[in-house]
């Protein structure tokens, strides 16, 4: 028998949704800017930059988690800066889970944004420039509206990817119920502690969410995401 | 007075797998009115236009518009495309597909709603203002693109084969619109085209491009009628280019005779040549008089091919000579295989070997 839905602690679901939402917004800003730069600018080391931003897609989560721990740990310059600014360490907080989610979402969005921007005719952008538009206006009025379907689909995909992150999250945010325990971690925890009914219920909810997200991707980008 | 557009543009492309190296090196002064950039594909016309507009940065040179320097490699001036005030009409349709006709025309017009309204009326697209570009016809899209360009208040207008891909009706409509723009707005215009009829119909000046160079320039009609070299004659499709020896040349009798490949070409006096000179010359296809063989005083040639146009038939004879006759005259000839050719004044241009 499944436990009654009302008796389940849904805090991992809400936390996952919050983490994924914030990570998607942050990643969208970084992904669009980096995607634009990589598409339109020619600079030395561009190939290396592309390899670096794409690497998180192929690296094992434990490797990524380790990098984040080194980069954002209490003894790292960034970790110390964070602690000085916000009065506490970043690791083992829900904000660390956001950082973990961003690490997955940003490369996806950069790749998708690049593909989308490359699909916009340079002549349309040049036409806007010849009409007096600044680069900023060209981007917001021409490039982005013409690639919004693909970018939106990629954002939903990045949201889904953030929702389901496990490896990096558990390494940098840990598994603190009610504080840093996301859905993916909660399912792992339920299985480990023998609560198979709880695990099943959480899995069903995650699966339903995934289907909704895939449907949204299909609607936004006509199925052409990455 | 200085020409409104003055430019010297140099740009090199080293080439690579699948592409040849290319060197653009042009210098010109485009006068008021419509200047035509004419030449084959890959001659550097569009690249020159893009350099004027600021879409492409030359390796060296300068671009000046009236008293403004838009680019100068020596002083490192490079005005951004958005600040050049250069209207640009592209080969492809570049109306913003997600904006209505009004939004397109307003894009570069700032807050000048009255100006937008005026242009919408002027180009007869005011009734379509709320429609998207995909909901209007090709001719309406062209008018909208021109209105949009003019709404931004350009100081000169660059057009990269705007008639490319249009059917004959839309092409004529576009030509009419461009003539009106020239009259009403008085902007210096540069038009890139492959079509010599379009070049002569719209152009005041003509710049002939070949392999990254301007090989000849001058008033459009005069440039076409007096190609400076065999290359220029071939590029403009003026007619056959032949070599021969001058047999007679008398200013008094107003007569010159040239022997070329067994043919005696008898025409009006051509200054600059004397009997015995070897000359290269161009025979203007549209000025040669061709008739079915009935006059033994003129050279008789065998017809090799006939290419029918809308109202004319282009005849190709043995030895490469060409002529054009009306469809009526061709039909009246009833399939004649031998024709006589006459060479009235203006049908022969002597060419300088070095194109000077």
mmCIF file of C-alpha atoms in Angstrom, chain A residues 121 123-135 137-138 141-142 145-146, chain B residues 55 81-82 86 88 90 92-99 104 107-108 148-149 152:
data_model
loop_
_atom_site.group_PDB
_atom_site.id
_atom_site.type_symbol
_atom_site.label_atom_id
_atom_site.label_comp_id
_atom_site.label_asym_id
_atom_site.label_seq_id
_atom_site.Cartn_x
_atom_site.Cartn_y
_atom_site.Cartn_z
ATOM 1 C CA UNK A 121 19.755 35.278 -40.407
ATOM 2 C CA UNK A 123 20.950 39.823 -42.690
ATOM 3 C CA UNK A 124 18.027 40.402 -40.314
ATOM 4 C CA UNK A 125 20.443 41.531 -37.614
ATOM 5 C CA UNK A 126 22.367 43.698 -40.072
ATOM 6 C CA UNK A 127 19.098 45.206 -41.274
ATOM 7 C CA UNK A 128 18.339 46.198 -37.678
ATOM 8 C CA UNK A 129 21.827 47.692 -37.285
ATOM 9 C CA UNK A 130 21.473 49.688 -40.479
ATOM 10 C CA UNK A 131 18.218 51.066 -39.042
ATOM 11 C CA UNK A 132 20.162 52.470 -36.099
ATOM 12 C CA UNK A 133 19.674 49.687 -33.550
ATOM 13 C CA UNK A 134 22.335 49.071 -30.880
ATOM 14 C CA UNK A 135 23.627 45.532 -30.342
ATOM 15 C CA UNK A 137 18.351 46.290 -29.205
ATOM 16 C CA UNK A 138 19.259 43.924 -32.028
ATOM 17 C CA UNK A 141 14.073 42.971 -30.591
ATOM 18 C CA UNK A 142 15.303 40.671 -33.355
ATOM 19 C CA UNK A 145 12.228 36.882 -30.445
ATOM 20 C CA UNK A 146 13.196 34.879 -33.525
ATOM 21 C CA UNK B 55 28.843 45.126 -41.892
ATOM 22 C CA UNK B 81 26.831 50.278 -38.721
ATOM 23 C CA UNK B 82 24.051 51.702 -36.547
ATOM 24 C CA UNK B 86 23.097 54.067 -44.366
ATOM 25 C CA UNK B 88 20.414 49.010 -46.890
ATOM 26 C CA UNK B 90 19.113 43.273 -49.009
ATOM 27 C CA UNK B 92 16.669 38.512 -49.482
ATOM 28 C CA UNK B 93 13.514 39.627 -47.753
ATOM 29 C CA UNK B 94 14.669 41.032 -44.410
ATOM 30 C CA UNK B 95 11.418 42.299 -42.997
ATOM 31 C CA UNK B 96 11.281 41.201 -39.370
ATOM 32 C CA UNK B 97 8.858 38.275 -39.602
ATOM 33 C CA UNK B 98 7.561 38.642 -36.026
ATOM 34 C CA UNK B 99 6.633 42.311 -36.442
ATOM 35 C CA UNK B 104 8.759 47.093 -39.229
ATOM 36 C CA UNK B 107 11.717 50.110 -36.126
ATOM 37 C CA UNK B 108 14.229 52.735 -37.143
ATOM 38 C CA UNK B 148 11.322 50.971 -43.431
ATOM 39 C CA UNK B 149 14.727 51.968 -44.776
ATOM 40 C CA UNK B 152 15.299 55.686 -40.416
#
